[in-house]
Amino acid sequence: MFTVLINNKKFCAEDGTPLREVLSLYGVSLARLQENALNGRFLRILDQAETISVSSETVIDGDMAIEVDFVPEKEEISFSDCSLAINVSDKWIDVCLTDGKNTVTRSALNPLLSVGDLPAQETAYNRDSSAMTGLLLSPIIKECRELLTSYAQKSVKTTVVCASEFYLKILFSLSQNTPLKDYAAFVGDKKLGLPTDSIRILPAVGRYVSGELFCQSVTLPENTFLVDCEKSLTIFYVGKDNDTYTYMWGVDYSEPSLIMIRAAMRVLKPTDARPIVYLYGENAYALENMLTDEGLSYIHAEKDPSSPAKAVVPSFYSKLEKEKKRTSFHDLLKDENFQEEMNRIYFNEIGYTEKTY
């Protein structure tokens, strides 16, 4: 499942989906684009800085961010007593305006992608924290103000911020070595230049995993896996008494990577458990055969960019806090059982020899 960002609105599409189908969801028909022979001037892939020509053969084959000069008519929605929710992930920034009944969302690419991957971003932040904070805040402030203006709102009472500890520290200009135990203490009366009376932080899962995952896990039953299949992979297990998660860098979803993922899932769950697996992210399909071999059922799920907006309701926010308290990080590199499972899969189950290993 891939993400297609058209102007500031997100859509999900299967691999091979004609781009015209996604454009039609946005409200722009292929015929309308082709009314002008220079239609290539009206579409631009943002992260590649190039124009593309749309035809009936153009298909989705990866995450895409597209600018379209044709703007559909805005749906008339009347808001009252609004809140904002900001969700910062490795790749995307989602800004939601909600009043509990209606929710609208604008999205943008995370500008820190221009710096490089997470290690490169951390190096750049340690070198010039002010510049990195300004770079990250710029699209957040822009999207918030444009969203409020679009719906005739001047400000909101509360803004919920959902991000990993890594991005929270960048947003609030904190050292990456600062422990985040008391969110209220480091937020204080800071408003980050946003049109809001106060800011509330969603509990982060960990240093590189945001609380967006908690927004999903609290809605699922025990004995469930959530696997976020991006270049950086997160495996989260919802258990009976506690939750555990682990994190992997630079996953390419080759056979060696899949063996590591298989071994990790085995050590995170109870030995005889057969959890349902919820797969998210653009590489989710790469896990299908491995999960089938493990005898696990899976469901392809879509991330809801507006899910952090639920946390403006105190009862939902309380659930997230409880989920945080029962969640711990599982360090695979220090786990002998993980190493044993890796060896068992390599040599006994797949049949690799010392030579091929």
Short mmCIF file of C-alpha atoms in Angstrom, two decimals:
data_model
loop_
_atom_site.label_atom_id
_atom_site.label_comp_id
_atom_site.label_asym_id
_atom_site.label_seq_id
_atom_site.Cartn_x
_atom_site.Cartn_y
_atom_site.Cartn_z
CA MET A 1 0.00 0.00 0.00
CA PHE A 2 1.47 3.33 -1.10
CA THR A 3 0.71 6.90 -0.03
CA VAL A 4 -0.07 9.53 -2.65
CA LEU A 5 -0.06 13.16 -1.50
CA ILE A 6 -1.95 15.44 -3.90
CA ASN A 7 -1.38 19.05 -2.91
CA ASN A 8 -2.09 18.71 0.83
CA LYS A 9 -4.38 15.68 0.83
CA LYS A 10 -3.36 12.05 1.35
CA PHE A 11 -4.67 8.99 -0.45
CA CYS A 12 -3.72 5.31 -0.21
CA ALA A 13 -3.31 3.21 -3.35
CA GLU A 14 -2.29 -0.31 -4.24
CA ASP A 15 0.81 -0.95 -6.34
CA GLY A 16 -0.16 -0.56 -10.00
CA THR A 17 -3.23 1.61 -9.39
CA PRO A 18 -3.72 4.05 -12.30
CA LEU A 19 -2.84 7.56 -11.19
CA ARG A 20 -6.01 8.83 -12.87
CA GLU A 21 -8.07 6.88 -10.28
CA VAL A 22 -6.35 8.65 -7.38
CA LEU A 23 -6.66 12.02 -9.13
CA SER A 24 -10.38 11.40 -9.55
CA LEU A 25 -10.68 10.88 -5.77
CA TYR A 26 -9.10 14.29 -5.36
CA GLY A 27 -11.63 15.73 -7.80
CA VAL A 28 -9.51 16.13 -10.94
CA SER A 29 -10.35 14.03 -14.00
CA LEU A 30 -7.83 12.94 -16.62
CA ALA A 31 -10.01 14.59 -19.27
CA ARG A 32 -9.76 17.89 -17.41
CA LEU A 33 -5.98 17.66 -17.32
CA GLN A 34 -5.80 16.82 -21.00
CA GLU A 35 -7.92 19.81 -21.98
CA ASN A 36 -4.61 21.64 -22.15
CA ALA A 37 -1.86 20.18 -24.33
CA LEU A 38 0.67 21.39 -21.75
CA ASN A 39 -0.83 19.26 -18.97
CA GLY A 40 2.68 18.30 -17.83
CA ARG A 41 2.99 21.82 -16.46
CA PHE A 42 0.14 21.17 -14.04
CA LEU A 43 1.61 18.12 -12.32
CA ARG A 44 4.91 17.98 -10.47
CA ILE A 45 6.36 15.22 -8.32
CA LEU A 46 7.60 17.23 -5.35
CA ASP A 47 10.38 14.98 -4.09
CA GLN A 48 11.82 14.57 -7.58
CA ALA A 49 11.38 18.19 -8.69
CA GLU A 50 10.31 17.16 -12.17
CA THR A 51 7.18 17.33 -14.28
CA ILE A 52 5.30 14.23 -15.37
CA SER A 53 2.90 13.69 -18.20
CA VAL A 54 -0.27 11.88 -17.20
CA SER A 55 -1.75 9.24 -19.46
CA SER A 56 -4.04 6.26 -19.00
CA GLU A 57 -0.91 4.13 -18.47
CA THR A 58 0.56 6.16 -15.59
CA VAL A 59 0.44 3.98 -12.45
CA ILE A 60 1.35 4.22 -8.78
CA ASP A 61 4.60 2.34 -8.08
CA GLY A 62 5.71 3.98 -4.83
CA ASP A 63 4.98 6.80 -2.41
CA MET A 64 4.36 9.99 -4.38
CA ALA A 65 3.91 13.67 -3.56
CA ILE A 66 2.23 15.60 -6.37
CA GLU A 67 1.31 19.22 -6.92
CA VAL A 68 -1.80 19.83 -9.01
CA ASP A 69 -2.67 23.31 -10.25
CA PHE A 70 -6.35 22.38 -10.53
CA VAL A 71 -7.97 22.73 -7.12
CA PRO A 72 -11.36 21.09 -6.43
CA GLU A 73 -14.09 22.99 -4.67
CA LYS A 74 -13.76 22.93 -0.88
CA GLU A 75 -16.42 21.01 1.00
CA GLU A 76 -18.51 23.33 3.14
CA ILE A 77 -18.01 22.37 6.80
CA SER A 78 -18.89 24.53 9.77
CA PHE A 79 -16.55 24.14 12.75
CA SER A 80 -17.05 25.20 16.35
CA ASP A 81 -14.80 24.90 19.40
CA CYS A 82 -11.89 23.50 17.37
CA SER A 83 -8.62 21.79 18.20
CA LEU A 84 -5.57 21.04 16.09
CA ALA A 85 -3.66 17.75 15.92
CA ILE A 86 -0.17 17.57 14.42
CA ASN A 87 1.36 14.23 13.48
CA VAL A 88 5.07 14.17 12.56
CA SER A 89 6.50 10.96 11.08
CA ASP A 90 9.77 10.16 9.30
CA LYS A 91 8.23 11.03 5.93
CA TRP A 92 5.02 12.99 6.46
CA ILE A 93 3.54 15.84 8.46
CA ASP A 94 -0.23 15.71 8.96
CA VAL A 95 -2.22 18.62 10.40
CA CYS A 96 -5.85 18.03 11.43
CA LEU A 97 -8.56 20.48 12.42
CA THR A 98 -11.31 18.87 14.47
CA ASP A 99 -14.27 19.77 16.63
CA GLY A 100 -15.06 16.18 17.62
CA LYS A 101 -17.68 15.87 14.90
CA ASN A 102 -15.81 17.01 11.80
CA THR A 103 -12.13 16.49 10.95
CA VAL A 104 -10.19 17.82 7.97
CA THR A 105 -6.53 17.13 7.25
CA ARG A 106 -3.70 18.76 5.32
CA SER A 107 -0.41 16.95 4.76
CA ALA A 108 3.11 17.76 3.61
CA LEU A 109 6.44 16.00 3.22
CA ASN A 110 8.71 16.13 6.26
CA PRO A 111 11.28 18.78 5.20
CA LEU A 112 14.05 17.04 7.14
CA LEU A 113 14.08 14.39 4.39
CA SER A 114 16.19 16.89 2.47
CA VAL A 115 18.91 16.44 5.11
CA GLY A 116 18.99 12.64 4.82
CA ASP A 117 17.97 9.67 6.97
CA LEU A 118 17.54 9.81 10.75
CA PRO A 119 21.27 9.48 11.60
CA ALA A 120 22.05 12.30 9.15
CA GLN A 121 19.27 14.42 10.67
CA GLU A 122 20.65 13.84 14.17
CA THR A 123 24.14 14.87 13.03
CA ALA A 124 22.73 18.02 11.44
CA TYR A 125 20.70 18.82 14.57
CA ASN A 126 23.75 18.48 16.82
CA ARG A 127 25.61 20.81 14.49
CA ASP A 128 22.90 23.49 14.13
CA SER A 129 19.82 22.82 16.25
CA SER A 130 18.20 26.19 15.54
CA ALA A 131 18.23 25.68 11.77
CA MET A 132 16.79 22.16 12.04
CA THR A 133 14.03 23.28 14.42
CA GLY A 134 13.09 26.11 12.06
CA LEU A 135 13.11 23.77 9.06
CA LEU A 136 10.75 21.31 10.76
CA LEU A 137 8.42 23.96 12.18
CA SER A 138 8.03 25.91 8.95
CA PRO A 139 5.55 23.60 7.13
CA ILE A 140 3.74 22.83 10.41
CA ILE A 141 3.02 26.50 11.05
CA LYS A 142 2.12 27.07 7.38
CA GLU A 143 -0.33 24.16 7.18
CA CYS A 144 -1.95 25.04 10.52
CA ARG A 145 -2.55 28.66 9.54
CA GLU A 146 -3.84 27.78 6.06
CA LEU A 147 -6.16 25.13 7.48
CA LEU A 148 -7.60 27.54 10.03
CA THR A 149 -8.02 30.26 7.40
CA SER A 150 -9.79 27.83 5.04
CA TYR A 151 -12.47 27.21 7.66
CA ALA A 152 -12.74 30.75 9.05
CA GLN A 153 -10.99 29.99 12.33
CA LYS A 154 -8.50 32.33 13.98
CA SER A 155 -7.10 30.06 16.67
CA VAL A 156 -7.80 26.95 18.76
CA LYS A 157 -7.78 26.18 22.46
CA THR A 158 -5.68 23.02 22.29
CA THR A 159 -3.14 21.57 19.85
CA VAL A 160 -2.12 17.93 20.18
CA VAL A 161 1.38 17.07 18.95
CA CYS A 162 2.21 13.48 18.01
CA ALA A 163 5.85 12.66 17.23
CA SER A 164 8.71 10.40 18.22
CA GLU A 165 10.98 11.58 21.01
CA PHE A 166 13.58 12.40 18.34
CA TYR A 167 11.27 14.86 16.57
CA LEU A 168 9.78 16.20 19.81
CA LYS A 169 13.26 17.25 20.91
CA ILE A 170 13.83 18.99 17.59
CA LEU A 171 10.48 20.80 17.78
CA PHE A 172 11.15 22.03 21.33
CA SER A 173 14.89 22.68 20.83
CA LEU A 174 16.04 20.08 23.36
CA SER A 175 19.28 18.12 23.36
CA GLN A 176 18.87 14.60 21.98
CA ASN A 177 20.37 13.38 25.27
CA THR A 178 17.54 14.93 27.31
CA PRO A 179 15.24 12.28 28.89
CA LEU A 180 11.55 12.98 28.23
CA LYS A 181 9.73 11.94 31.39
CA ASP A 182 7.51 14.93 32.13
CA TYR A 183 6.02 16.33 28.91
CA ALA A 184 4.34 19.24 30.69
CA ALA A 185 7.70 20.37 32.11
CA PHE A 186 9.44 20.87 28.77
CA VAL A 187 6.35 22.18 26.97
CA GLY A 188 5.57 24.81 29.62
CA ASP A 189 3.83 27.72 27.96
CA LYS A 190 5.56 27.16 24.61
CA LYS A 191 3.25 27.38 21.58
CA LEU A 192 5.80 26.84 18.79
CA GLY A 193 4.46 29.86 16.92
CA LEU A 194 1.09 28.15 16.48
CA PRO A 195 -2.31 29.85 16.84
CA THR A 196 -3.24 27.90 19.97
CA ASP A 197 -3.79 28.53 23.68
CA SER A 198 -1.97 25.36 24.78
CA ILE A 199 -0.06 22.32 23.51
CA ARG A 200 -0.56 18.75 24.63
CA ILE A 201 1.99 16.03 23.76
CA LEU A 202 0.88 12.52 22.86
CA PRO A 203 2.94 9.87 24.68
CA ALA A 204 5.67 8.71 22.30
CA VAL A 205 6.34 4.99 21.97
CA GLY A 206 10.09 5.57 21.94
CA ARG A 207 12.97 7.57 20.61
CA TYR A 208 12.16 6.91 16.96
CA VAL A 209 8.53 5.75 17.20
CA SER A 210 5.67 8.21 17.65
CA GLY A 211 2.46 7.89 19.61
CA GLU A 212 0.52 7.41 16.37
CA LEU A 213 1.11 3.69 16.92
CA PHE A 214 -0.57 3.90 20.34
CA CYS A 215 -3.61 5.44 18.63
CA GLN A 216 -3.89 2.18 16.68
CA SER A 217 -2.92 -0.29 19.43
CA VAL A 218 -5.51 0.89 21.97
CA THR A 219 -8.27 -0.05 19.51
CA LEU A 220 -7.01 -3.62 19.00
CA PRO A 221 -7.43 -6.79 21.12
CA GLU A 222 -4.66 -8.57 23.02
CA ASN A 223 -2.35 -10.93 21.13
CA THR A 224 -1.98 -8.64 18.12
CA PHE A 225 1.04 -7.51 16.12
CA LEU A 226 1.32 -4.10 14.46
CA VAL A 227 4.12 -4.04 11.90
CA ASP A 228 5.02 -0.74 10.24
CA CYS A 229 6.87 -1.77 7.09
CA GLU A 230 8.84 1.29 6.07
CA LYS A 231 12.60 1.62 5.53
CA SER A 232 12.79 1.80 9.32
CA LEU A 233 10.61 -1.04 10.59
CA THR A 234 8.66 -1.14 13.86
CA ILE A 235 7.20 -4.34 15.33
CA PHE A 236 4.73 -3.79 18.19
CA TYR A 237 3.11 -6.64 20.12
CA VAL A 238 -0.05 -6.06 22.15
CA GLY A 239 0.08 -8.58 25.01
CA LYS A 240 -2.20 -9.48 27.87
CA ASP A 241 -0.26 -7.76 30.65
CA ASN A 242 2.18 -5.60 28.71
CA ASP A 243 3.19 -4.45 25.26
CA THR A 244 6.65 -4.76 23.69
CA TYR A 245 8.15 -3.27 20.58
CA THR A 246 11.38 -3.27 18.63
CA TYR A 247 12.83 -1.15 15.88
CA MET A 248 15.10 -1.89 12.91
CA TRP A 249 17.07 0.54 10.76
CA GLY A 250 17.54 0.43 7.00
CA VAL A 251 15.39 -2.63 6.25
CA ASP A 252 15.50 -3.59 2.54
CA TYR A 253 13.06 -6.56 2.82
CA SER A 254 15.49 -8.96 1.20
CA GLU A 255 15.58 -12.59 2.41
CA PRO A 256 18.14 -11.85 5.18
CA SER A 257 15.94 -8.97 6.39
CA LEU A 258 12.85 -11.16 6.41
CA ILE A 259 14.69 -13.77 8.47
CA MET A 260 15.53 -11.10 11.04
CA ILE A 261 11.90 -9.95 11.10
CA ARG A 262 10.69 -13.53 11.53
CA ALA A 263 13.09 -14.12 14.42
CA ALA A 264 12.10 -10.82 16.05
CA MET A 265 8.40 -11.65 15.92
CA ARG A 266 9.03 -15.03 17.50
CA VAL A 267 10.81 -13.58 20.53
CA LEU A 268 8.31 -10.74 21.04
CA LYS A 269 5.29 -13.01 21.40
CA PRO A 270 4.58 -15.94 23.74
CA THR A 271 5.84 -19.22 22.26
CA ASP A 272 2.47 -20.80 21.43
CA ALA A 273 0.61 -17.59 20.58
CA ARG A 274 -0.85 -17.08 17.10
CA PRO A 275 -1.50 -13.35 16.94
CA ILE A 276 -3.27 -11.50 14.15
CA VAL A 277 -0.79 -9.26 12.31
CA TYR A 278 -1.75 -5.78 11.10
CA LEU A 279 0.54 -4.68 8.30
CA TYR A 280 1.15 -1.00 7.53
CA GLY A 281 3.46 0.80 5.14
CA GLU A 282 4.67 0.60 1.58
CA ASN A 283 6.59 -2.69 2.04
CA ALA A 284 3.78 -4.59 3.77
CA TYR A 285 3.33 -7.09 0.94
CA ALA A 286 6.93 -8.25 1.31
CA LEU A 287 5.97 -9.98 4.60
CA GLU A 288 3.03 -12.00 3.27
CA ASN A 289 4.85 -15.25 2.42
CA MET A 290 6.90 -15.18 5.61
CA LEU A 291 3.78 -14.73 7.75
CA THR A 292 2.02 -17.55 5.91
CA ASP A 293 4.99 -19.83 6.60
CA GLU A 294 4.75 -18.87 10.27
CA GLY A 295 1.05 -19.79 10.32
CA LEU A 296 0.00 -16.23 11.14
CA SER A 297 -3.04 -14.45 9.72
CA TYR A 298 -2.52 -10.89 8.54
CA ILE A 299 -4.58 -7.85 7.63
CA HIS A 300 -3.41 -4.99 5.41
CA ALA A 301 -4.32 -1.80 7.21
CA GLU A 302 -4.06 1.87 6.35
CA LYS A 303 -2.69 4.52 8.65
CA ASP A 304 -5.24 7.14 9.57
CA PRO A 305 -3.43 10.51 9.56
CA SER A 306 -6.23 11.99 11.66
CA SER A 307 -6.02 9.37 14.44
CA PRO A 308 -4.00 11.63 16.82
CA ALA A 309 -6.91 14.08 16.67
CA LYS A 310 -8.86 11.64 18.87
CA ALA A 311 -6.52 12.56 21.72
CA VAL A 312 -8.21 15.93 22.17
CA VAL A 313 -10.84 13.88 24.05
CA PRO A 314 -9.52 13.34 27.62
CA SER A 315 -10.76 9.75 27.86
CA PHE A 316 -8.86 8.71 24.72
CA TYR A 317 -5.73 10.53 25.86
CA SER A 318 -5.94 8.65 29.17
CA LYS A 319 -5.90 5.35 27.24
CA LEU A 320 -2.73 6.42 25.46
CA GLU A 321 -1.05 7.22 28.77
CA LYS A 322 -1.95 3.79 30.15
CA GLU A 323 -0.67 2.14 26.97
CA LYS A 324 2.62 4.01 27.34
CA LYS A 325 3.08 2.77 30.92
CA ARG A 326 2.68 -0.87 29.90
CA THR A 327 5.00 -0.64 26.87
CA SER A 328 8.72 -1.47 26.85
CA PHE A 329 11.45 -1.60 24.23
CA HIS A 330 12.92 -5.00 23.37
CA ASP A 331 16.62 -4.73 22.47
CA LEU A 332 17.19 -7.53 19.98
CA LEU A 333 20.95 -7.08 19.94
CA LYS A 334 21.10 -8.00 23.65
CA ASP A 335 18.70 -10.93 23.35
CA GLU A 336 20.35 -14.35 23.09
CA ASN A 337 17.01 -15.89 22.15
CA PHE A 338 16.88 -13.66 19.08
CA GLN A 339 20.33 -14.84 18.02
CA GLU A 340 19.30 -18.46 18.57
CA GLU A 341 16.15 -17.99 16.49
CA MET A 342 18.22 -16.42 13.71
CA ASN A 343 20.53 -19.44 13.68
CA ARG A 344 17.61 -21.89 13.83
CA ILE A 345 15.93 -20.25 10.82
CA TYR A 346 19.16 -19.98 8.81
CA PHE A 347 20.53 -23.45 9.37
CA ASN A 348 17.60 -25.71 10.32
CA GLU A 349 14.47 -24.32 8.68
CA ILE A 350 15.79 -22.75 5.49
CA GLY A 351 18.71 -25.15 5.21
CA TYR A 352 21.59 -22.72 4.71
CA THR A 353 25.07 -24.21 5.26
CA GLU A 354 28.06 -22.59 6.90
CA LYS A 355 29.37 -21.85 3.42
CA THR A 356 26.24 -20.08 2.16
CA TYR A 357 25.82 -18.29 5.48
#
